[in-house]
Short mmCIF file of C-alpha atoms and ligand atoms in Angstrom, two decimals:
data_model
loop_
_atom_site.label_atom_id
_atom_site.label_comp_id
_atom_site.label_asym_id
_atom_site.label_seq_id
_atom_site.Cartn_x
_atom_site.Cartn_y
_atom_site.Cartn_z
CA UNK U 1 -226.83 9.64 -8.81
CA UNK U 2 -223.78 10.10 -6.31
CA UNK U 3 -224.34 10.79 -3.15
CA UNK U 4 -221.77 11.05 -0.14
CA UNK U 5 -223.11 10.75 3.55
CA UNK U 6 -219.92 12.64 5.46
CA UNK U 7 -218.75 12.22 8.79
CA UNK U 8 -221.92 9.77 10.85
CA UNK U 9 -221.70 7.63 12.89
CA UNK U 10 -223.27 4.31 11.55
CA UNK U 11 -224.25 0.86 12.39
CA UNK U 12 -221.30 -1.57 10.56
CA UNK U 13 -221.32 -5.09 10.60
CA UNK U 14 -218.67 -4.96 12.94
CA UNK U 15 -219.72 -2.25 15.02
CA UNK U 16 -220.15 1.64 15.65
CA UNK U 17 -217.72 4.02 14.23
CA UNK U 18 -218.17 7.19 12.34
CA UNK U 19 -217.49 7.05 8.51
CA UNK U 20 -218.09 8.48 5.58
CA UNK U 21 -220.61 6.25 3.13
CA UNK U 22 -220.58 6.88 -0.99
CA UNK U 23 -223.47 5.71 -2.79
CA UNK U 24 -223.37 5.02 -6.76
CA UNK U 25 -226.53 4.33 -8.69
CA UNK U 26 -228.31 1.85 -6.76
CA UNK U 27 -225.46 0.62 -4.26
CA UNK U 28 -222.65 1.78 -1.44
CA UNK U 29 -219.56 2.08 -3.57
CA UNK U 30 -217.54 2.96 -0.32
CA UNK U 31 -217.67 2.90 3.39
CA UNK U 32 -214.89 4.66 5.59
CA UNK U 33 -212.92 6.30 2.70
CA UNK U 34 -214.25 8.83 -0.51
CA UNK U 35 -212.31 7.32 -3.57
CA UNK U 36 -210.54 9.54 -5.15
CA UNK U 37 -212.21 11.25 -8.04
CA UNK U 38 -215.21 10.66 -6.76
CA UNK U 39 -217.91 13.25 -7.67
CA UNK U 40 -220.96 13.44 -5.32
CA UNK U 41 -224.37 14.82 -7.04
CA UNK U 42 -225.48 15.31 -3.29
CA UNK U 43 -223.71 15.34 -0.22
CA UNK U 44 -225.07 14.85 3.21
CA UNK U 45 -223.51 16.45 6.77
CA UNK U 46 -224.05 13.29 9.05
CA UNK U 47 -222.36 15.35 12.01
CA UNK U 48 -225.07 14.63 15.26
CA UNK U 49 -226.89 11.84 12.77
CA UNK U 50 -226.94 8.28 13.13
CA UNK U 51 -226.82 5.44 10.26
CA UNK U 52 -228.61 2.39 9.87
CA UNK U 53 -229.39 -0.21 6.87
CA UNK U 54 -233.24 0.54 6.37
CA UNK U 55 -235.75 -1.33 8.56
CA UNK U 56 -237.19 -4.17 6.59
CA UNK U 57 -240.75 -5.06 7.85
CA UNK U 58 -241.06 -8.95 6.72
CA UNK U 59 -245.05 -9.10 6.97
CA UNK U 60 -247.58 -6.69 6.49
CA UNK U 61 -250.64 -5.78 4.73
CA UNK U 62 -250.75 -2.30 3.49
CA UNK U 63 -254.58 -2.10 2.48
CA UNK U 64 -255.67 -2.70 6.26
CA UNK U 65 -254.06 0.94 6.87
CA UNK U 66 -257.95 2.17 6.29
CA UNK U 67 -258.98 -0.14 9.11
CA UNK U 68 -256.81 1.46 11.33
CA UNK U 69 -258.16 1.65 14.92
CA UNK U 70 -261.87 0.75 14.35
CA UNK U 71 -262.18 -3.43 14.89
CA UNK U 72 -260.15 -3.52 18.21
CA UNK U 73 -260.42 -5.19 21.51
CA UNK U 74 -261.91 -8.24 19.89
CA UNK U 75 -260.98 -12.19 19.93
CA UNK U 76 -258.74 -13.31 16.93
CA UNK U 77 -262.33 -14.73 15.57
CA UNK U 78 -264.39 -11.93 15.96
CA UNK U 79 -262.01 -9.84 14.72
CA UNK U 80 -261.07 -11.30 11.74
CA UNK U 81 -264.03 -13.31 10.59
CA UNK U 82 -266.73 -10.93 12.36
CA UNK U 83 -265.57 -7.18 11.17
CA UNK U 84 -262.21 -7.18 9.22
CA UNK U 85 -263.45 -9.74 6.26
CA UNK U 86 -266.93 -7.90 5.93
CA UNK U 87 -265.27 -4.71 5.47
CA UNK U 88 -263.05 -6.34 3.50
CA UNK U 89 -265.57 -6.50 0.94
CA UNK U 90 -266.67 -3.10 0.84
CA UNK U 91 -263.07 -1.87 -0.62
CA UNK U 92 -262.46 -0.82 -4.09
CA UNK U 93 -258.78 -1.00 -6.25
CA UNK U 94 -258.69 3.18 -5.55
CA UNK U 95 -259.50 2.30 -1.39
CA UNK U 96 -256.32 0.14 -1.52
CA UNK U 97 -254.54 2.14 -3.40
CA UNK U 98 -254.65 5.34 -1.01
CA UNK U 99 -254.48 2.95 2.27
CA UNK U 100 -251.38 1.19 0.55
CA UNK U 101 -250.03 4.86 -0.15
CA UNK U 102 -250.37 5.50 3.61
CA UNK U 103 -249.29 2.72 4.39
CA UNK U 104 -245.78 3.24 2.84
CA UNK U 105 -245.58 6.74 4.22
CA UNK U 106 -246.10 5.64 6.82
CA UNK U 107 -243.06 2.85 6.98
CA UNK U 108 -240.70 5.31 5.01
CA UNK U 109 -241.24 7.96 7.53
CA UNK U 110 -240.19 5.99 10.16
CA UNK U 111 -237.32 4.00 9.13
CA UNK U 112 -238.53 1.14 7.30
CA UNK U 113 -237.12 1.33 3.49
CA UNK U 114 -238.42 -2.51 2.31
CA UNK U 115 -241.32 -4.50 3.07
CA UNK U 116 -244.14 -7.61 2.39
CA UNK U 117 -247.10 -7.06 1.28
CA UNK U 118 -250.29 -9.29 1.28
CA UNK U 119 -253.21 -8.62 -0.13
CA UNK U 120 -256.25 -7.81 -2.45
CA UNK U 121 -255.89 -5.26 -4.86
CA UNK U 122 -252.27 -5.46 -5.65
CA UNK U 123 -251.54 -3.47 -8.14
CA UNK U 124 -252.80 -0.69 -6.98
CA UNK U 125 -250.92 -1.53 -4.07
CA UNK U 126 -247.57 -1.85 -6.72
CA UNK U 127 -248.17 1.41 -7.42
CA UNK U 128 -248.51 2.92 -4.27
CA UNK U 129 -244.89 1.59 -3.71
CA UNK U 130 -243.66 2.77 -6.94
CA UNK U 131 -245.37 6.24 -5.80
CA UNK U 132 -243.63 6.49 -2.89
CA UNK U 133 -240.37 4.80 -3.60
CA UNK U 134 -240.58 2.33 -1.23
CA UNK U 135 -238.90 -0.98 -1.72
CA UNK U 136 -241.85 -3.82 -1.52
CA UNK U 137 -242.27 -7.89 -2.11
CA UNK U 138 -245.79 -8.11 -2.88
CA UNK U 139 -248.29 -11.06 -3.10
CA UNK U 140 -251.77 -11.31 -3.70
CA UNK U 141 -253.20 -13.18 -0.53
CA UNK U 142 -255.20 -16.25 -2.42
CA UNK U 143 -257.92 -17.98 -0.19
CA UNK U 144 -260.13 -20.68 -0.83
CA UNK U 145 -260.03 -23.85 -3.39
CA UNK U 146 -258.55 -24.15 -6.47
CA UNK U 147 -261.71 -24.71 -8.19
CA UNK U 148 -265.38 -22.35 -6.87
CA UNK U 149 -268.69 -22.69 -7.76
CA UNK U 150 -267.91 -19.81 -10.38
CA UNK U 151 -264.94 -21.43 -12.04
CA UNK U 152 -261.72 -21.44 -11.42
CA UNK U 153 -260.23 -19.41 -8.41
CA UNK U 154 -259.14 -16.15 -10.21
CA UNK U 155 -256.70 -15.85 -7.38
CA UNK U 156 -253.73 -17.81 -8.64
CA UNK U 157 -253.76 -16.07 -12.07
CA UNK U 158 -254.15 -12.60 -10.62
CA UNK U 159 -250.97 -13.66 -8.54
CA UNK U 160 -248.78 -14.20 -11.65
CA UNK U 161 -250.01 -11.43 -13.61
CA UNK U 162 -248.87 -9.15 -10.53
CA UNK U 163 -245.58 -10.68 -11.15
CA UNK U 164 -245.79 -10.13 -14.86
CA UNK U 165 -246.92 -6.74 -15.02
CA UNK U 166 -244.37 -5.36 -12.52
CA UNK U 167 -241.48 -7.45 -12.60
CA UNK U 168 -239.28 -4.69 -14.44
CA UNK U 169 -238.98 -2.57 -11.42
CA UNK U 170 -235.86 -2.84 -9.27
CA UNK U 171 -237.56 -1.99 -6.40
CA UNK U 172 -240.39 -4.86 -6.71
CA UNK U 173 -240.57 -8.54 -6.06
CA UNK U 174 -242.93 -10.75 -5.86
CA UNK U 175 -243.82 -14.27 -3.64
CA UNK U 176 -246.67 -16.35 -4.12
CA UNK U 177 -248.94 -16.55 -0.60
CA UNK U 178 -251.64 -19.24 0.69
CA UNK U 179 -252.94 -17.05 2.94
CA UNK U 180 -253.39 -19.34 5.52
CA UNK U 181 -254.71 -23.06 6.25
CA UNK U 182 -257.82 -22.11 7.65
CA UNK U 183 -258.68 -20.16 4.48
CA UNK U 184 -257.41 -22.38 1.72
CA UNK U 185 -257.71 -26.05 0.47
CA UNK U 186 -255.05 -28.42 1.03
CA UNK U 187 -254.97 -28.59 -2.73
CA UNK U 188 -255.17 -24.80 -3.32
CA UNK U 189 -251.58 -24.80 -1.14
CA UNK U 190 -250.17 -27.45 -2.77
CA UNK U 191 -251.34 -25.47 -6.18
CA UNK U 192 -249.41 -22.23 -4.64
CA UNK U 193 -246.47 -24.15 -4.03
CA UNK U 194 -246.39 -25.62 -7.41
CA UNK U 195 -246.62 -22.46 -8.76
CA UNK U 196 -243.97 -20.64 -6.61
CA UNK U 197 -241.52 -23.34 -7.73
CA UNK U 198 -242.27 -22.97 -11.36
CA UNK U 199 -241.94 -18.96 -10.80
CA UNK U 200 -238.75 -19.03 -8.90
CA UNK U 201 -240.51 -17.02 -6.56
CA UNK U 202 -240.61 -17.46 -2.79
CA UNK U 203 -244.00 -18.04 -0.65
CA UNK U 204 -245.23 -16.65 2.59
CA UNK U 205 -248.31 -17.61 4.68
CA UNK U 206 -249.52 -17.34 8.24
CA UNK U 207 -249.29 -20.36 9.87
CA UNK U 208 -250.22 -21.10 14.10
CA UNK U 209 -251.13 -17.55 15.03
CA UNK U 210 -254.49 -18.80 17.09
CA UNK U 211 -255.56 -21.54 19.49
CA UNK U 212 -258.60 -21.72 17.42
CA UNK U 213 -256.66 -22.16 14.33
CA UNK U 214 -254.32 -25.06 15.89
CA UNK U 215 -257.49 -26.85 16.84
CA UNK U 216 -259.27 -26.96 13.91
CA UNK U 217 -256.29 -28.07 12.00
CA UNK U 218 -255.85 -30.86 13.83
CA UNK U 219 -259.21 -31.67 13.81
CA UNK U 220 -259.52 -31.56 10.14
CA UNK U 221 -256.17 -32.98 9.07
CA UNK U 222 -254.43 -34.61 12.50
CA UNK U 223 -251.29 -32.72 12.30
CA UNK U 224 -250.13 -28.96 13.42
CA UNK U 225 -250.50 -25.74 10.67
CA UNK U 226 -246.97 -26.11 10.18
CA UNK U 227 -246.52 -29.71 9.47
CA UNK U 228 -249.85 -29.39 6.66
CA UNK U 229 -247.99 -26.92 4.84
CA UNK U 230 -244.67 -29.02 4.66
CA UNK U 231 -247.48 -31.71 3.36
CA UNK U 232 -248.46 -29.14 0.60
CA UNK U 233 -244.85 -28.23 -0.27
CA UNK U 234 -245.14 -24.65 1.02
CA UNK U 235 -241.95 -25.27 3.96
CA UNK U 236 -238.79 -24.18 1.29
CA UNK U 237 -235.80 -21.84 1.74
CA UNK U 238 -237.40 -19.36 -0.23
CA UNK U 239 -240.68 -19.49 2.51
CA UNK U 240 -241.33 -16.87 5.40
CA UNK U 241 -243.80 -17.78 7.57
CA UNK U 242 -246.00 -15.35 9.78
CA UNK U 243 -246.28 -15.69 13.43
CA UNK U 244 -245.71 -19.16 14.37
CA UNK U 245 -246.68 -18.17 18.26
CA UNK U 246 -248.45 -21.99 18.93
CA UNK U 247 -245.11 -23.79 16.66
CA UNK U 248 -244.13 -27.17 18.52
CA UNK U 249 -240.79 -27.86 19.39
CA UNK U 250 -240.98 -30.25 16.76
CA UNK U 251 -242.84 -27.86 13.96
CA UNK U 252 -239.23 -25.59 14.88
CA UNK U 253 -237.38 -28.24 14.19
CA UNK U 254 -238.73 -28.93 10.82
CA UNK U 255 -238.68 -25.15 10.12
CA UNK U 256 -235.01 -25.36 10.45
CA UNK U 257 -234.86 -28.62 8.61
CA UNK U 258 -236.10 -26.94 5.62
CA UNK U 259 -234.50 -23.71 6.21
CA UNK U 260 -237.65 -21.55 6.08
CA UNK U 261 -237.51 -18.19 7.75
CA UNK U 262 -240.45 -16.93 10.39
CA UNK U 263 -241.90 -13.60 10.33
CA UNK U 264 -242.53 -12.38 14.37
CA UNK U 265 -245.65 -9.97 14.47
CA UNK U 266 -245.18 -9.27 18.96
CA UNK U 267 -247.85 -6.27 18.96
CA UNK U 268 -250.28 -7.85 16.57
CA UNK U 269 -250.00 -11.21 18.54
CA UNK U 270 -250.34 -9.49 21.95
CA UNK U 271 -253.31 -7.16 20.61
CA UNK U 272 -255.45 -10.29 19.52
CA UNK U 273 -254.32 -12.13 22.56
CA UNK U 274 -252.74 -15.13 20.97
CA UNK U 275 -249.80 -15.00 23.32
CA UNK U 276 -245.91 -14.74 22.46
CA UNK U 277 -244.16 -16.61 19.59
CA UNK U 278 -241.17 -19.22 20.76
CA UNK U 279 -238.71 -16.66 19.64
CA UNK U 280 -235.75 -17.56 22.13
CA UNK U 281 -236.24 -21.28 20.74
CA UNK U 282 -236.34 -20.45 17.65
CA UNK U 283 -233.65 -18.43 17.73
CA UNK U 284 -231.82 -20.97 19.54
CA UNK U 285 -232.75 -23.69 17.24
CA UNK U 286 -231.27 -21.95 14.02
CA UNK U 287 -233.86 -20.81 12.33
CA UNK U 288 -234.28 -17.22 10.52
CA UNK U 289 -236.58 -15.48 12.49
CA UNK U 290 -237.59 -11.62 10.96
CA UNK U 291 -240.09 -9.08 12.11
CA UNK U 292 -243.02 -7.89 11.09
CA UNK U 293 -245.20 -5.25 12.13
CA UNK U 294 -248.56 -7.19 10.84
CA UNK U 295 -251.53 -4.57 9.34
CA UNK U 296 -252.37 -1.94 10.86
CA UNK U 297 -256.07 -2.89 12.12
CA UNK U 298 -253.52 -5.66 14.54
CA UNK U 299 -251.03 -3.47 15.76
CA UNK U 300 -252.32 -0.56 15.41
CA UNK U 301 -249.45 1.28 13.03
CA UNK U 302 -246.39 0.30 10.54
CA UNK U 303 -243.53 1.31 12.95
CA UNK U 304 -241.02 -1.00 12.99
CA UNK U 305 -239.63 1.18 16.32
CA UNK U 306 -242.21 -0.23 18.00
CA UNK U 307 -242.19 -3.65 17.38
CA UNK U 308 -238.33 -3.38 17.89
CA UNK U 309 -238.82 -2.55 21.42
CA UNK U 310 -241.82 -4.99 22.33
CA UNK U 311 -239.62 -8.22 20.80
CA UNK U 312 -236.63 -7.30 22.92
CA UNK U 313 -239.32 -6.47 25.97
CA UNK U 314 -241.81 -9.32 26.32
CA UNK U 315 -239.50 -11.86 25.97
CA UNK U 316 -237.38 -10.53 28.74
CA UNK U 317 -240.67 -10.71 31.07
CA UNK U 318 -241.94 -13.83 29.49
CA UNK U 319 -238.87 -15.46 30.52
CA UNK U 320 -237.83 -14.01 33.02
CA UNK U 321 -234.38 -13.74 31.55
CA UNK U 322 -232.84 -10.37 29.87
CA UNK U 323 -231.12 -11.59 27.40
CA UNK U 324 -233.98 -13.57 25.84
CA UNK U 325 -233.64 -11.29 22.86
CA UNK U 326 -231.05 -8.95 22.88
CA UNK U 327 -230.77 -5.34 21.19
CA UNK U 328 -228.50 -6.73 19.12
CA UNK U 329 -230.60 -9.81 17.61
CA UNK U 330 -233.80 -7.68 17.86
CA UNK U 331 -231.84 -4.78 15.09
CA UNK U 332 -230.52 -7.74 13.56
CA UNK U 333 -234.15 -9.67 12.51
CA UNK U 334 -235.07 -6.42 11.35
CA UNK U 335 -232.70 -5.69 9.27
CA UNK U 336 -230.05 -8.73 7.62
CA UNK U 337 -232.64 -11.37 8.81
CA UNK U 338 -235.77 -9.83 6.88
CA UNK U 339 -233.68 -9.69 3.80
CA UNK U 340 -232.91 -13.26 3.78
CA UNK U 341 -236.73 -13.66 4.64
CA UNK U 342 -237.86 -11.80 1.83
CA UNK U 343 -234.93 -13.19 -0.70
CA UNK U 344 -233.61 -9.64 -0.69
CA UNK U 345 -229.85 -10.18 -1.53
CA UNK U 346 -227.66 -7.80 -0.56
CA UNK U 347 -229.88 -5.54 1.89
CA UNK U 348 -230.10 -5.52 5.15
CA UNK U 349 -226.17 -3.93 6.07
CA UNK U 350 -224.24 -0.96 5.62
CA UNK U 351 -221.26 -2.79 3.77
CA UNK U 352 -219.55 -1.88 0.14
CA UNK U 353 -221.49 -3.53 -2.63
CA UNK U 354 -224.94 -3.98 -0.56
CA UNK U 355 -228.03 -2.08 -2.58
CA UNK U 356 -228.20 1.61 -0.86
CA UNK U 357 -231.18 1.28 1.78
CA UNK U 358 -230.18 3.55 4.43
CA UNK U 359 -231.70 5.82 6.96
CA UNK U 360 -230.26 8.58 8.71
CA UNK U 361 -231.79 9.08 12.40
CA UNK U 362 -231.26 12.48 13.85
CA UNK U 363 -229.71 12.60 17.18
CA UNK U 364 -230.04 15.75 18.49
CA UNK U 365 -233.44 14.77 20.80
CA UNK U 366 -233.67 14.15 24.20
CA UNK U 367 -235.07 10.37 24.05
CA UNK U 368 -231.50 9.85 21.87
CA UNK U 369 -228.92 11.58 24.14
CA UNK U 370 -226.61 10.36 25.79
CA UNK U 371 -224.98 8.87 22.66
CA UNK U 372 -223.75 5.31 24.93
CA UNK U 373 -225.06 2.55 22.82
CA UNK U 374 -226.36 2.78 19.28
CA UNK U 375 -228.22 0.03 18.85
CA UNK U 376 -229.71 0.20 22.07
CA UNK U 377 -230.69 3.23 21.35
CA UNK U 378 -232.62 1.99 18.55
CA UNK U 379 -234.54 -0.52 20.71
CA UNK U 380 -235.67 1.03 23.64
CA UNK U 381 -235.69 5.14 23.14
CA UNK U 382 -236.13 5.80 19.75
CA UNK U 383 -239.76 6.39 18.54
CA UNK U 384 -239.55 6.14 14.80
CA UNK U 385 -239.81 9.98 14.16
CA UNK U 386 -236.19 10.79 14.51
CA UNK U 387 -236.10 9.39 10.94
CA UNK U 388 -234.59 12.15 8.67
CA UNK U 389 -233.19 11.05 5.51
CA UNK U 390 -234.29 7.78 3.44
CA UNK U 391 -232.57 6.31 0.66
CA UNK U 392 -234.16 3.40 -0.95
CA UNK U 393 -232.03 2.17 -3.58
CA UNK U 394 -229.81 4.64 -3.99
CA UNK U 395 -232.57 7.65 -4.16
CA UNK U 396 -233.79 9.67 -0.91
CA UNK U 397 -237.30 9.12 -1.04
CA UNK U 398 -237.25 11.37 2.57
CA UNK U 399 -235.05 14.61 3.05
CA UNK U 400 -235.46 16.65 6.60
CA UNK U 401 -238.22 14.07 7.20
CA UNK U 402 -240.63 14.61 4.47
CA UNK U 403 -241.75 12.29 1.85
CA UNK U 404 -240.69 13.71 -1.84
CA UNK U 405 -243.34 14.22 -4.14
CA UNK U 406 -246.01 12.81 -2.20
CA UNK U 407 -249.00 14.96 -0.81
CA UNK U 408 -249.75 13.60 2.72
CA UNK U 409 -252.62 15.43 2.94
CA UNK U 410 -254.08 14.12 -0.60
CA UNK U 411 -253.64 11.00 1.24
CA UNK U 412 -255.50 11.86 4.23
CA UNK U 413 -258.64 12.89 2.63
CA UNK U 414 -258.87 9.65 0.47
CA UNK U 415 -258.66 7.73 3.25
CA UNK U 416 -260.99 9.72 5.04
CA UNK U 417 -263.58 9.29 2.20
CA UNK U 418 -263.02 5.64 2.24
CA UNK U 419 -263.62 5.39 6.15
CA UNK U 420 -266.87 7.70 5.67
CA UNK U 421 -268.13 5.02 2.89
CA UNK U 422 -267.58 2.33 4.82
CA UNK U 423 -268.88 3.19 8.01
CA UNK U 424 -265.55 3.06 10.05
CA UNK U 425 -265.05 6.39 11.15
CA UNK U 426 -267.28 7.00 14.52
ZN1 LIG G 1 -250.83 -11.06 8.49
#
């Protein structure tokens, strides 16, 4: 399909300016100029519209979407341990399927085109992407040892049949993920890694998100989160790790020695009170630091908007300083530096050649005008719900800021039913 976005102002590598954008197949064939002879199947009026490369959220887990706002106001452990992994249990393939589904509306409707995915039932969550066109790197979140009481850990092997069984879609990857190392074995990480190696795939696991967790792993093994998984072979260039908020100037450093990227999660870390990640020094230090928007029983919803405006805000009052994080960065980690997170090449910027993830943000509302600064714009006015238009991979998934082919309110009552099973909904 050809499509030609005419006359918008977008957000270049290089800056603001208002072009026209032509989109063959799966990637932007031309930015600033139509080529001649070129035949558009669809063709957009960008007048009063702004574009951006898609929003790519670099950790999330789309099944939590049915836990939405019903375990809150707890401590990390209570939360996690004393409601989320109970209900956890009482979740079917179909549950995670139509939370996944809402999950990615959810994103898609707001600006976010790509994301990561851990989790339990993934491939119902595969589909749910596929569904809704969404662009997702998935992972089954393993936990435990490599070896239980039953057998092996099925875990591992449900991982790389995920990988298998999907693996011809363009809009799929896959990483392997430890889920963290207060939930798996030593060995079972070191397992992971191993496998991730032999895959060619990348990993991702949360490491230092709690006090409680930095205590016990030093406790148990003497050393920081961080520095046990660069003992398990999990720290690579192909790694993104989750929050990071209790990293050591010297677990940075080693981050940056082996090039691994961090995924920020600043609502989900302020909502279970574990405090602000380093960002500045991370920044500052060199390593690739993405966002995340976490699941949605931590945040409490997939809006990249959001987080966009709380990285570039409590760091500012954390430090005292404005320019802590900057619009500018802030668009940047959620955009070019997710891709590299997520070993998305080419996404991540409105440039010829780059895979066609775009959104088109309408203008024309009162939080957007004056048109003075773009991206700032972006960070601290928009809400998300200006989103009009979504291509993901060269198809629009969203026109006049609908999903295509998807029944929200199909969606609603599944989720619904879920809650009602499981006792969530009050
Ligand atoms: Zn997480």
């Amino acid at each position: 399909m050809n499509l030609l976005i005419r006359n918008i102002l977008a957000v270049l590598p290089d800056g603001e300016r208002v072009v026209d954008v032509c989109v063959s197949g799966e990637r932007i064939s031309a930015v600033d100029r139509v080529p001649e002879g070129f035949a558009a199947d669809r063709t957009i009026d960008g007048s009063g519209r702004l574009l951006i490369p898609g929003l790519i959220n670099a950790h999330c887990h789309a099944y939590m979407t049915v836990f939405r706002n019903c375990a809150d106001d707890l401590t990390f452990n209570d939360w996690l341990f004393g409601r989320i992994a109970p209900m956890e249990d009482l979740l079917t393939g179909e549950d995670c399927y139509w939370s996944s589904k809402l999950a990615c509306a959810e994103m898609l409707l707001t600006g976010t085109t790509a994301y990561y995915d851990m989790g339990m039932f993934m491939e119902e969550a595969a589909q749910a992407a596929v569904d809704t066109g969404i662009r997702a790197v998935l992972s089954r979140g393993l936990s435990g040892a490599p070896d239980g009481v039953d057998g092996p850990n099925p875990r591992l092997e449900q991982a790389v049949r995920l990988f298998e069984n999907w693996k011809q879609y363009p809009t799929l990857s896959f990483m392997i993920a430890p889920h963290a190392p207060y939930s798996c074995t030593a060995d079972y990480m070191k397992q992971a890694a191993d496998t991730a190696r032999r895959m060619g795939l990348g990993l991702s696991i949360h490491l230092s998100e709690s006090a409680s967790e930095m205590a016990s792993i030093r406790e148990q093994y003497g050393c920081t989160p961080i520095e046990l998984a660069d003992r398990c072979g999990l720290l690579t260039d192909r790694t993104v790790v989750a929050h990071c908020v209790y990293a050591t100037d010297e677990d940075i450093a080693l981050l940056k020695q082996r090039d691994t990227s961090v995924a920020t999660n600043p609502i989900s870390n302020m909502k279970l009170a574990n405090g602000f990640a380093p960002v500045t020094k991370m920044l500052k230090a060199g390593v690739n630091v993405a966002l995340g928007t976490d699941g949605s029983s931590s945040n409490n919803a997939l809006n990249m908007f959001r987080d966009l405006a709380c990285l570039t805000l409590i760091h500012k009052a954390n430090e005292h300083d404005p320019l802590a994080v900057t619009a500018r960065e802030a668009f940047l980690m959620a955009t070019v530096n997710g891709a590299r997170a997520l070993c998305l090449d080419d996404l991540g910027v409105i440039r010829e050649g780059a895979k066609a993830d775009l959104v088109i943000l309408d203008l024309d509302r009162p939080n957007m005008q004056p048109v003075n600064d773009p991206v700032a714009s972006l960070c601290y006015s928009a809400t998300g719900y200006e989103t009009e238009t979504v291509i993901v991979n060269g198809v629009p998934v969203v026109l006049n800021g609908k999903l295509s082919d998807t029944d929200m309110e199909e969606i609603y009552a599944h989720v619904r039913q879920t809650c009602e099973r499981i006792g969530t909904v009050k």
